[in-house]
Coordinates of C-alpha atoms in Angstrom, one line a residue:
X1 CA 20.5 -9.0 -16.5
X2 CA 19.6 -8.4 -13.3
X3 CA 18.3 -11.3 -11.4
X4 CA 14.6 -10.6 -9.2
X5 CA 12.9 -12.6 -6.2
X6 CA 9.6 -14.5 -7.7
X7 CA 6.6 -14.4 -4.6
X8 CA 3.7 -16.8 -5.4
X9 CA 0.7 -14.8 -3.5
X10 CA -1.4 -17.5 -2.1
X11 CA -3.9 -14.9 -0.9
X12 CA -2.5 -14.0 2.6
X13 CA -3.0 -10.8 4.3
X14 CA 1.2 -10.6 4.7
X15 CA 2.1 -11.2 0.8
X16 CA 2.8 -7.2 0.7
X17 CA 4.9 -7.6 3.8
X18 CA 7.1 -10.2 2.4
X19 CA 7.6 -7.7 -0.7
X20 CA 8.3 -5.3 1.5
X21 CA 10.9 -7.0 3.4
X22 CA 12.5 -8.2 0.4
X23 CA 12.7 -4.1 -1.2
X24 CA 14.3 -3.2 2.2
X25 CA 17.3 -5.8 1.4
X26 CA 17.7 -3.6 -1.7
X27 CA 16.5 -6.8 -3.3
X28 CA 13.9 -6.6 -6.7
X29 CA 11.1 -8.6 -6.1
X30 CA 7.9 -8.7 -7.7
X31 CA 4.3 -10.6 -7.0
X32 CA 2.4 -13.4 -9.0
X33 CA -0.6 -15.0 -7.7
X34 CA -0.1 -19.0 -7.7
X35 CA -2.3 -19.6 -10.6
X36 CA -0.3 -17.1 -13.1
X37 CA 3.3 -18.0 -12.5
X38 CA 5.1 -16.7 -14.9
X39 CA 6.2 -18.5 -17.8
X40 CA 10.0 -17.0 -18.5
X41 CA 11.6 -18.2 -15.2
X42 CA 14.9 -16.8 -16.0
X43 CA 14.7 -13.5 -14.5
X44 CA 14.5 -15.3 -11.4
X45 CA 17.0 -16.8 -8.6
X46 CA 14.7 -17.6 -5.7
X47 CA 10.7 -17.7 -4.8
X48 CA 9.0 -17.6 -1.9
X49 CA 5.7 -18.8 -1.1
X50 CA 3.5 -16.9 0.9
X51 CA 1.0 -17.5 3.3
X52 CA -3.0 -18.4 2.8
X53 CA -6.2 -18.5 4.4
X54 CA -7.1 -21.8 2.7
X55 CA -6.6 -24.8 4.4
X56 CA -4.3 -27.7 2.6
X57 CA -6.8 -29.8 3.2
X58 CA -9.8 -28.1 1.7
X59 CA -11.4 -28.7 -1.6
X60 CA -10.0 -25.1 -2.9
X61 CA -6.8 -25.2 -1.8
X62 CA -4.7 -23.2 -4.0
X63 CA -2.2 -26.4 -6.0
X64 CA 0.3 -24.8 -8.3
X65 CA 2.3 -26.6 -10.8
X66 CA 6.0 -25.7 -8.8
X67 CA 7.7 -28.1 -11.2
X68 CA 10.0 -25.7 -13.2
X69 CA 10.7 -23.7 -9.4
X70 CA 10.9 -26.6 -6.5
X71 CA 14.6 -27.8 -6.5
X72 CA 15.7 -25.9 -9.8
X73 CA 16.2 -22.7 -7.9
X74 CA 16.0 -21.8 -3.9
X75 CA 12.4 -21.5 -2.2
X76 CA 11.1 -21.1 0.9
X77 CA 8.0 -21.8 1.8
X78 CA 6.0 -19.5 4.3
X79 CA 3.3 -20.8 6.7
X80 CA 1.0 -22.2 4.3
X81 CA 3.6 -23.1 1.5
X82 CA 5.1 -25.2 4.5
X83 CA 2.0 -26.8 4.8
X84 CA 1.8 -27.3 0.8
X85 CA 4.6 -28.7 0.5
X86 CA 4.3 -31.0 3.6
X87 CA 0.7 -32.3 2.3
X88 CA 1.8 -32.6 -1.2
X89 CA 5.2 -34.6 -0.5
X90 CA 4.3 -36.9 1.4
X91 CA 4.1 -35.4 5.0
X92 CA 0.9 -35.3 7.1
X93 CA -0.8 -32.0 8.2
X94 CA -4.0 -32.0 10.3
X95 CA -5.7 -29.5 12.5
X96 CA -4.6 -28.1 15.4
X97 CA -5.6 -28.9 18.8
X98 CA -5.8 -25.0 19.6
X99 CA -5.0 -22.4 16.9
X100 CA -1.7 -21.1 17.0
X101 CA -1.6 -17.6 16.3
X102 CA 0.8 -15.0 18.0
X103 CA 4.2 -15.0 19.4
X104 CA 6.2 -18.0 20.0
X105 CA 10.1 -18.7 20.7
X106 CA 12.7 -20.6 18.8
X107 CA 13.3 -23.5 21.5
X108 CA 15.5 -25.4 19.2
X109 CA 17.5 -24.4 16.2
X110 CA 19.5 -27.3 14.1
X111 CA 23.1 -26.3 14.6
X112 CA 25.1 -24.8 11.4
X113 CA 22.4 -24.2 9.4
X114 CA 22.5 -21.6 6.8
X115 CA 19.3 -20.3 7.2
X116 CA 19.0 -19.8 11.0
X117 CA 23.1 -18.0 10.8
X118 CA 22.4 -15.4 12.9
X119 CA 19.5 -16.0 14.7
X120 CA 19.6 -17.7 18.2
X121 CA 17.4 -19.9 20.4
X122 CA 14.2 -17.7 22.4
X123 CA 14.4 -15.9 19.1
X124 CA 10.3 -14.5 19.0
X125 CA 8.8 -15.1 15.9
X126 CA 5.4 -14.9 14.6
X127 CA 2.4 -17.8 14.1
X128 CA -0.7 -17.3 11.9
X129 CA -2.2 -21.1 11.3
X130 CA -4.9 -23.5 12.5
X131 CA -3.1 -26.6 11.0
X132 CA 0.1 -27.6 11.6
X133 CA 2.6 -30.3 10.4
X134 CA 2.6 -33.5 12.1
X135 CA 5.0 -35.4 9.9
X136 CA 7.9 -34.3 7.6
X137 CA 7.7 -34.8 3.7
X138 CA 10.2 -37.2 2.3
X139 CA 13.7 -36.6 2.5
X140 CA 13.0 -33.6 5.1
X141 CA 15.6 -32.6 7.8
X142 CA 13.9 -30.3 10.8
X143 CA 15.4 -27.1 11.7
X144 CA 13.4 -25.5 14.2
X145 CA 10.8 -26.0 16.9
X146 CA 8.7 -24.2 19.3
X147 CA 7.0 -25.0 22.3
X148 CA 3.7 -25.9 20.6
X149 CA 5.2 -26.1 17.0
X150 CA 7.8 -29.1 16.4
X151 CA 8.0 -28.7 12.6
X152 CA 8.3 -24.7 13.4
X153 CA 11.1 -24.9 10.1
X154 CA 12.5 -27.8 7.8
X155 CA 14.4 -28.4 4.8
X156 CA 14.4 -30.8 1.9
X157 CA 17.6 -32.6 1.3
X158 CA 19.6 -32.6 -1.6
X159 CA 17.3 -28.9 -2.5
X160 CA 17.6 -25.4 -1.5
X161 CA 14.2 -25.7 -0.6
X162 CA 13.3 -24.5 3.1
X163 CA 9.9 -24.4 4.6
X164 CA 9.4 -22.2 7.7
X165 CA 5.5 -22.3 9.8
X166 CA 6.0 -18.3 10.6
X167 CA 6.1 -15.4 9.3
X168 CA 9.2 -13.6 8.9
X169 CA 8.1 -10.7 7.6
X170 CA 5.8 -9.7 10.4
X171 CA 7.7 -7.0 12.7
X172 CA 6.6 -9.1 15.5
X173 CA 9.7 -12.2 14.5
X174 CA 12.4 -10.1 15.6
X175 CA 14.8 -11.9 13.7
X176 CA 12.6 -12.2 10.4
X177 CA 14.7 -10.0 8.4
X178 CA 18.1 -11.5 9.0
X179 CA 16.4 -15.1 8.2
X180 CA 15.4 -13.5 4.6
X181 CA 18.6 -12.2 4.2
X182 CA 20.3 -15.7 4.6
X183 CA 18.1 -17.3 2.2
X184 CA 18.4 -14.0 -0.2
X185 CA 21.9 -13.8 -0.1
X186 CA 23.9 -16.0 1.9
X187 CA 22.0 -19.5 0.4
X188 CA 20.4 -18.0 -3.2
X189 CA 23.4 -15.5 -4.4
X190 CA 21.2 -12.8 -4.9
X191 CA 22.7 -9.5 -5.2
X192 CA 21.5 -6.3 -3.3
X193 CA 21.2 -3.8 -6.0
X194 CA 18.2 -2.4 -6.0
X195 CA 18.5 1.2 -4.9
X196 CA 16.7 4.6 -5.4
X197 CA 19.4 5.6 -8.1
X198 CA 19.5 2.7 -9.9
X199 CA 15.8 2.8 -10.1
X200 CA 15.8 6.4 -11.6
X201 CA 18.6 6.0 -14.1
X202 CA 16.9 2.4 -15.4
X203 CA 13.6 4.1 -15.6
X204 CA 14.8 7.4 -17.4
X205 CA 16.7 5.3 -19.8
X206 CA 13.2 2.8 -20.1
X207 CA 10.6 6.0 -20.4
X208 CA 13.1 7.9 -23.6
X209 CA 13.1 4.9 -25.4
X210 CA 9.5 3.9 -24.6
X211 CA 8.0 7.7 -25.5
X212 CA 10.6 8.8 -27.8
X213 CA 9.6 12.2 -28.7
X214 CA 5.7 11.8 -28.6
X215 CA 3.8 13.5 -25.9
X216 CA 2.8 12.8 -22.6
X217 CA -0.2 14.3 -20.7
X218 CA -0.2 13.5 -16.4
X219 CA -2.7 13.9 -14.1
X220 CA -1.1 15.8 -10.8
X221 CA -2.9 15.5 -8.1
X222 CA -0.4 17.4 -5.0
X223 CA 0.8 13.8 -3.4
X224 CA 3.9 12.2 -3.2
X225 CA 2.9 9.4 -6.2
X226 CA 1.9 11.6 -9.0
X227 CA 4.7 14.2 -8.1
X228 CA 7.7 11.8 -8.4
X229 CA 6.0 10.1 -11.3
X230 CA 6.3 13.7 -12.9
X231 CA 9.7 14.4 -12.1
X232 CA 11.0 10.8 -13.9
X233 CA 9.3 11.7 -17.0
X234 CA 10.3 15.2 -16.6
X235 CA 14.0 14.0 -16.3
X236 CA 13.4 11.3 -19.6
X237 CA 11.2 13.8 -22.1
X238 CA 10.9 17.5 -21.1
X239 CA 8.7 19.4 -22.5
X240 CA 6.9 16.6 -23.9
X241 CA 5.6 16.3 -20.7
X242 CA 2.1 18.1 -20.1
X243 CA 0.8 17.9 -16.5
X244 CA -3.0 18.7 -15.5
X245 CA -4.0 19.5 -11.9
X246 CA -7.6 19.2 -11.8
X247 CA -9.7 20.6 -8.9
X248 CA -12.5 18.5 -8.1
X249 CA -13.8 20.5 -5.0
X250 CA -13.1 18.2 -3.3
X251 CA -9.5 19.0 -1.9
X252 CA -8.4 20.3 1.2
X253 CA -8.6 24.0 2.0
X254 CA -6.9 26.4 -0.4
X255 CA -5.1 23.3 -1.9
X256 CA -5.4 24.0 -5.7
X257 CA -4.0 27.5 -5.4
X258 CA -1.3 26.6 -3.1
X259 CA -0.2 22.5 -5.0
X260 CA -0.1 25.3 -8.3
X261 CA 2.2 27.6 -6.7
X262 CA 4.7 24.3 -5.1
X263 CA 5.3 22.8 -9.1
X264 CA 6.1 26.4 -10.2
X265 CA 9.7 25.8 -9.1
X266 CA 10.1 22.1 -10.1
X267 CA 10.6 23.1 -13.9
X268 CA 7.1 21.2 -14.4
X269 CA 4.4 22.6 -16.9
X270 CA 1.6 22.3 -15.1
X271 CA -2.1 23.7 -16.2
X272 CA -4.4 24.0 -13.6
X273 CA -7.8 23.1 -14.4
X274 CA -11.4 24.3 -12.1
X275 CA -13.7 21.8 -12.7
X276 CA -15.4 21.4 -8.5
X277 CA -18.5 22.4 -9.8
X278 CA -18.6 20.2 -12.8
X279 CA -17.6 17.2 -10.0
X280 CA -20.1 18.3 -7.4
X281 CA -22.9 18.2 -10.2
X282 CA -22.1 14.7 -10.6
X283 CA -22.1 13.7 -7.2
X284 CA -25.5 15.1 -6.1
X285 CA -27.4 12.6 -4.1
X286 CA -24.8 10.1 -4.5
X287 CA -24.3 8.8 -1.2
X288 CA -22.8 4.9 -1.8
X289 CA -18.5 5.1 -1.4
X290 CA -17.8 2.8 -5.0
X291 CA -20.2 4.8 -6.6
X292 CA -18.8 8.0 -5.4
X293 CA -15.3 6.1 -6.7
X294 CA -17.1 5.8 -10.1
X295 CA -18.5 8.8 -10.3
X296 CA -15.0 10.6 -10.0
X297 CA -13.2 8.7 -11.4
X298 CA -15.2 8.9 -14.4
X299 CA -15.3 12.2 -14.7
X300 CA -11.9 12.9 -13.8
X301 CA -11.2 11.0 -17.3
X302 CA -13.7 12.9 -19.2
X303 CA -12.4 16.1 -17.9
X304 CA -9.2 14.9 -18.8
X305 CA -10.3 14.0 -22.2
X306 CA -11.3 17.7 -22.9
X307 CA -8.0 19.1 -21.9
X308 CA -6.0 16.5 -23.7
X309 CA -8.0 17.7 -27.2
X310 CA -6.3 20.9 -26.2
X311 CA -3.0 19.8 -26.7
X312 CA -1.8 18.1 -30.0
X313 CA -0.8 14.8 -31.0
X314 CA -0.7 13.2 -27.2
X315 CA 0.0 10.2 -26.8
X316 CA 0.5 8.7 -24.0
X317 CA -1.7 9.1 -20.0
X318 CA 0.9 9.0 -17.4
X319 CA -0.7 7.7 -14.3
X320 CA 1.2 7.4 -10.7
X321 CA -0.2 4.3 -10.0
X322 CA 2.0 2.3 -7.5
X323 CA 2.5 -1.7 -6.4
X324 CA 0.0 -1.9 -3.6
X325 CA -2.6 -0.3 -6.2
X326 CA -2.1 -2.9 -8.8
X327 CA -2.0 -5.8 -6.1
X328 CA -5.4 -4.5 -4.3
X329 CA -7.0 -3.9 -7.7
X330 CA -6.7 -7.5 -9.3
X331 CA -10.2 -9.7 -8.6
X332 CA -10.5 -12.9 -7.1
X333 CA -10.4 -14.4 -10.6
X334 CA -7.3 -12.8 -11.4
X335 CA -5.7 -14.0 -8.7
X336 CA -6.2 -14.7 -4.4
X337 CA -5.7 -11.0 -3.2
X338 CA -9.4 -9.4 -2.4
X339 CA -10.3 -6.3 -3.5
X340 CA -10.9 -3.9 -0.6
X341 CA -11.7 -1.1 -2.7
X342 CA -11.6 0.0 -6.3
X343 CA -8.7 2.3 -7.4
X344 CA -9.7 4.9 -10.5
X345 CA -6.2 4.9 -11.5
X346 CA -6.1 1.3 -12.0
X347 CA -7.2 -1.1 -14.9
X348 CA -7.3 1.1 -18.0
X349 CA -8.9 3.7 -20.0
X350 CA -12.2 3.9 -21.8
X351 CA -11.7 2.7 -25.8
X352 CA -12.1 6.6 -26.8
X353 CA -9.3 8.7 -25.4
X354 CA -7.0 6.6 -27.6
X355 CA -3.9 7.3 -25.1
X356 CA -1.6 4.2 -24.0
X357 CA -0.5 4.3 -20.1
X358 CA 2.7 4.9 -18.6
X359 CA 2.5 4.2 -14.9
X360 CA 6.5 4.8 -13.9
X361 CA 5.7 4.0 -10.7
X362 CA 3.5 0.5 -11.0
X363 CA 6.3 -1.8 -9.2
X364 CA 7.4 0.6 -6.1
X365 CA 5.7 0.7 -2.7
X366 CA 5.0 4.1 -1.0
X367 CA 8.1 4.4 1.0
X368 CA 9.8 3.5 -2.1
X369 CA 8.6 6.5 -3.7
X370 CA 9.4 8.7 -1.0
X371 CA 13.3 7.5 -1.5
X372 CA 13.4 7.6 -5.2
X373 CA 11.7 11.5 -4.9
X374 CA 14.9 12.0 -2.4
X375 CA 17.5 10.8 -4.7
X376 CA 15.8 13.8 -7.8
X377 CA 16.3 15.7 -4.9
X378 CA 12.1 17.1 -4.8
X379 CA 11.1 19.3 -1.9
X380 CA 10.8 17.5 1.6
X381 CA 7.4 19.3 2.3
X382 CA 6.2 17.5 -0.7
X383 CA 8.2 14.3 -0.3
X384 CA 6.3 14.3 3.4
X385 CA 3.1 14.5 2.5
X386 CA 0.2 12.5 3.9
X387 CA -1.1 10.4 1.6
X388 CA -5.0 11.8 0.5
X389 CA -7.4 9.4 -1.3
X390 CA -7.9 9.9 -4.9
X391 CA -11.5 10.6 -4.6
X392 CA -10.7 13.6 -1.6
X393 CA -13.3 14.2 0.4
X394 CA -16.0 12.9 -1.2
X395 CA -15.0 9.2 0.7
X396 CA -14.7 11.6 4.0
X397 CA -18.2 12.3 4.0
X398 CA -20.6 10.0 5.2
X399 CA -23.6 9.9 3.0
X400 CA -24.4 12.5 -0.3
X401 CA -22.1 15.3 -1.2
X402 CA -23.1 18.9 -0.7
X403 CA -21.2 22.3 -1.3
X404 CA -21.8 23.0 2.5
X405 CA -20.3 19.7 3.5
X406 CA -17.3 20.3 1.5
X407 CA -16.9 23.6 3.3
X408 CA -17.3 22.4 7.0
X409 CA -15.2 19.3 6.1
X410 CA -12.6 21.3 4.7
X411 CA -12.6 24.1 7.5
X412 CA -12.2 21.3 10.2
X413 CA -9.5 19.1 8.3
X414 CA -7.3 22.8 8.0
X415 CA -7.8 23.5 11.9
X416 CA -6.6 19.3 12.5
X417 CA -3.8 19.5 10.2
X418 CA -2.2 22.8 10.8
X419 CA -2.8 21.8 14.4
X420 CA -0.3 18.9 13.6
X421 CA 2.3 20.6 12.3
X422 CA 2.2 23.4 14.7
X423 CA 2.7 21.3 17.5
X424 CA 5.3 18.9 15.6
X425 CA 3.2 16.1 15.0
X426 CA 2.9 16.0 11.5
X427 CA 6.0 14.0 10.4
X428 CA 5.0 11.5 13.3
X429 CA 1.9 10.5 11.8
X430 CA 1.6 8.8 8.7
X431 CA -1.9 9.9 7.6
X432 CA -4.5 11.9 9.4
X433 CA -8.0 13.7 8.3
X434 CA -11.6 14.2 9.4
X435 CA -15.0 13.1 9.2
X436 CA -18.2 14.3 8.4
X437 CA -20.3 11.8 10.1
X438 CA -24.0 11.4 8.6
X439 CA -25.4 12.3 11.8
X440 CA -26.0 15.2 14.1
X441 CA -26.1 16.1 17.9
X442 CA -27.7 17.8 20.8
X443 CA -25.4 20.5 22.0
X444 CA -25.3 24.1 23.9
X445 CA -23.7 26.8 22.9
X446 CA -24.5 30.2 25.4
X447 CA -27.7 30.2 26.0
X448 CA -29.0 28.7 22.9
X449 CA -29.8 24.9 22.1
X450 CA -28.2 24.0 18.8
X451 CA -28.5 20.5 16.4
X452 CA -25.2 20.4 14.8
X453 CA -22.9 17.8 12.8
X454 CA -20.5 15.8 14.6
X455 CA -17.0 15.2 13.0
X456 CA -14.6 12.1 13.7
X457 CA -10.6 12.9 13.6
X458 CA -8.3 10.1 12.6
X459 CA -4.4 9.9 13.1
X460 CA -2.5 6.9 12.6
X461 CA 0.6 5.5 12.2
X462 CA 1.7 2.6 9.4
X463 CA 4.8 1.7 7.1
X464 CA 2.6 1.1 4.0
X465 CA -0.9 1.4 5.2
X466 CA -1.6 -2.6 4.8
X467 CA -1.9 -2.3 8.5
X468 CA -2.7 0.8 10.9
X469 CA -2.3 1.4 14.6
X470 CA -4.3 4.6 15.8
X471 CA -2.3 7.4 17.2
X472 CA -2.4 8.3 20.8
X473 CA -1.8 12.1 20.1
X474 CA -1.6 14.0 23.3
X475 CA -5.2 15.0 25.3
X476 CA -3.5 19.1 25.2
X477 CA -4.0 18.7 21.7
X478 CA -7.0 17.2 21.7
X479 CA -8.3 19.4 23.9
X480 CA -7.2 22.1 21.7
X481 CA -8.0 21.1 18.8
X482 CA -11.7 20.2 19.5
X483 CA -12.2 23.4 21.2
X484 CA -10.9 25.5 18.3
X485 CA -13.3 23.0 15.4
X486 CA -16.4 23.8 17.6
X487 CA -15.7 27.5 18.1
X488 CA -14.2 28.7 14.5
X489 CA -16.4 25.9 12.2
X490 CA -20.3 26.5 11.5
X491 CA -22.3 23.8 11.7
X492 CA -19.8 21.6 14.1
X493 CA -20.8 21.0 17.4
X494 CA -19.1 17.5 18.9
X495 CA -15.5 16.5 17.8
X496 CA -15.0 12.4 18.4
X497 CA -11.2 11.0 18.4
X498 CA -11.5 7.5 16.4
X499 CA -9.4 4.6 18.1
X500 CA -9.6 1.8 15.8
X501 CA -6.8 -0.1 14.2
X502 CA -6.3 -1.9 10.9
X503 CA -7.1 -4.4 11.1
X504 CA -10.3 -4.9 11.9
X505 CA -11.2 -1.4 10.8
X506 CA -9.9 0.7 7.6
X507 CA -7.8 3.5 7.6
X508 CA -10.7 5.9 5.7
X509 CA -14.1 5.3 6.7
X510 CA -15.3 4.8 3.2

């Protein structure tokens, strides 16, 4: 049995980032929030605690029951789950003078200690707190200080249990990585076998004996996720396998005709279905971004309902919902992680389609999926892709959706993209798109005064799309670009560059 990495999400923004880390150790790990931990503990050989934005002190500080983990397997604790265990134990943690937040150094580092093998003193690591331990728990031996920080890292003797105030899986601690790979390995024993080809030959052999020889219909949508999800099932039941690709007119330029033609040679059967008008009937004077969500997403299901009646016996929905889906999707109530926005592949179908879900993917992140799509050995040019929300351009308009909107939105996207890739920017960006904003301008165009839409372009680059940095793509193409929106698209007269990061802003708009 292979043995997984337990993380107890106490609501922070870096939970994903640990998980992350962990994958790219070729280690399994999965996510709990700290008020489901799961009950059968034997698939697991460490946990780490994340970080929080609750305070220890506060009324709703998040208190787990850690009495079947803490000092019956290895732990450590991140940022808050120092603090946790600190307050808990017997240690003292109060407020800081100043908040401590950004980069700090590694001025002392306990010699021979297993957890810091590797790592040196000045080594940069990351702070995120406003409290901070001012006294030890019982039986506590310090590892590491800062400047500012003197508990910066701590153990408790006679335990594998280690409790650091940073956050090693931020890029920004330069050493983070080799830190989780001494607790992983070098202090828990856990072995580094999670790879791309493991993961396809265990889910192959899990999706025949789950299906069997009953029938599966999947919703294609031309991106990476639904594409690889495809191919596993396609490797595990065949034929059985009955994929729809739905146009909701709301995809980019000529993309239905030309995402038909790509599956031809992947061996998939794949029916494309025309339903933009049905979608765009739906959507009329809808202008609200979760209603949009619903709207679609609704009627994505009902179309899908119709064309499922079409094929008999079916039954199983294969969905290519992956991990940061799931995570993002579950409420407050369900656990600490917020919900930024609603997914439509996420939480079920109504009671009558009578289809159970298969969701291959549910436990991989995005990169993941890319590597697993290598290792079947699926077209680069697909594998590349930029991801595109589920809901298209419907959350790239501002305001209600219109035929003519879709048209200008689509002609300007096609000039921004193809503009990428013929100046070799494409596979340097992890996402980019455009805008229609609900406004309009003042322009001039010969001798005539015009009042036209303005469109925002957006590039950025990410590992997961948790956080964002704007791309500074070069003014020549800018200049370009812009030039060749305002000239070749109707209805365009001002072309804005967006330079906002995420945080504080969101990759889409919507």
């Amino acid at each position: 049995m292979q043995k997984n990495v337990l993380i107890l999400d106490f609501g922070s923004q870096y939970t994903q980032l640990i998980a992350r880390r962990v994958r790219e150790l070729n280690i399994y790990c999965e996510i709990h929030p700290y008020n489901k931990i799961p009950t059968d503990l034997s698939t697991f050989k460490a946990t780490i605690l994340s970080g929080s934005p609750f305070s220890v002190r506060g009324e709703n500080a998040p208190h787990p029951d850690l009495s079947q983990i803490k000092g019956k397997m290895p732990m450590l604790a991140v940022c808050y789950g120092a603090q946790y265990l600190a307050h808990f134990k017997g240690g003292k943690v109060e407020p800081s003078e100043t908040r401590e937040y950004g980069r700090a150094n590694l001025s002392v580092i306990k010699d021979k200690e297993a957890l810091f093998e590797g790592i040196t003193e000045n080594s940069q690591v990351w702070m995120s707190h406003s409290d901070t331990i001012k006294e030890l728990p019982e039986n506590s031996i310090r590892l590491a200080s800062t400047a500012d920080v003197l508990n910066a890292a701590y153990r408790i003797d006679g335990e594998e249990t280690f409790a650091i105030q940073f956050h090693p899986e931020v890029y920004h601690s330069t050493d983070g990585k080799q830190l989780l790979e001494n607790f992983l390995v070098k202090i828990a024993g856990v072995e580094q076998s999670w790879t791309p080809g493991k993961f396809v030959d265990l889910t192959v052999a899990d999706l025949k004996a789950k299906i069997g020889n009953e029938k599966v219909v999947l919703g294609l949508s031309g991106g990476v996720d639904s594409s690889v999800a495809a191919m596993l099932l396609h490797k595990a039941i065949g034929e059985n396998l009955y994929c729809i690709f739905v146009n909701n007119g709301l995809l980019r330029k000529n993309e239905f005709e030309t995402v038909l033609d790509r599956y031809k040679d992947m061996g998939l059967n794949v029916k494309g279905v025309d339903a933009s008008a049905r979608f765009l009937d739906v959507l009329a004077g809808i202008s609200d971004p979760e209603q949009k969500r619903k709207k679609i997403g609704n009627t994505f299901i009902e179309v899908f309902d119709d064309e499922a009646h079409l094929i008999k016996e079916v039954t199983y929905l294969a969905q290519g919902t992956i991990y940061p889906d799931v995570i993002e999707s579950v409420s407050v109530n369900g656990g600490p992680s917020a919900t930024i926005k609603s997914h439509h592949n996420v939480g079920g179908l109504p009671d009558f389609m009578k289809l159970k879900i298969v969701e291959p993917l549910k436990m991989l992140f995005k990169d993941e999926v890319r590597r697993v799509g290598a290792e079947m050995e699926m077209p680069k040019e697909l594998l590349g892709r930029h991801p595109f929300p589920g809901p298209g351009l419907a959350i790239r308009i501002l305001g209600d959706i219109t035929a003519e909107k879709v048209r200008i939105l689509q002609e300007v996207d096609h000039v921004f993209i193809q503009g990428l890739k013929d100046w070799n920017l494409y596979d340097k960006v992890w996402q980019a798109g455009a805008i229609l904003l609900p406004v309009q301008s003042v322009g001039v165009m010969g001798d005539e005064r015009t009042y036209e839409q303005v469109v925002a372009l957006r590039a950025v680059e990410s590992t997961d799309g948790m956080t964002a940095d704007w791309v500074n793509l070069p003014y020549e193409f800018l200049q370009k670009t812009s030039n060749t929106i305002i000239n070749r698209v109707k209805g365009v007269n001002r072309v804005v560059y967006d330079i906002s990061s995420k945080p504080p802003a969101t990759i889409e708009w919507e």
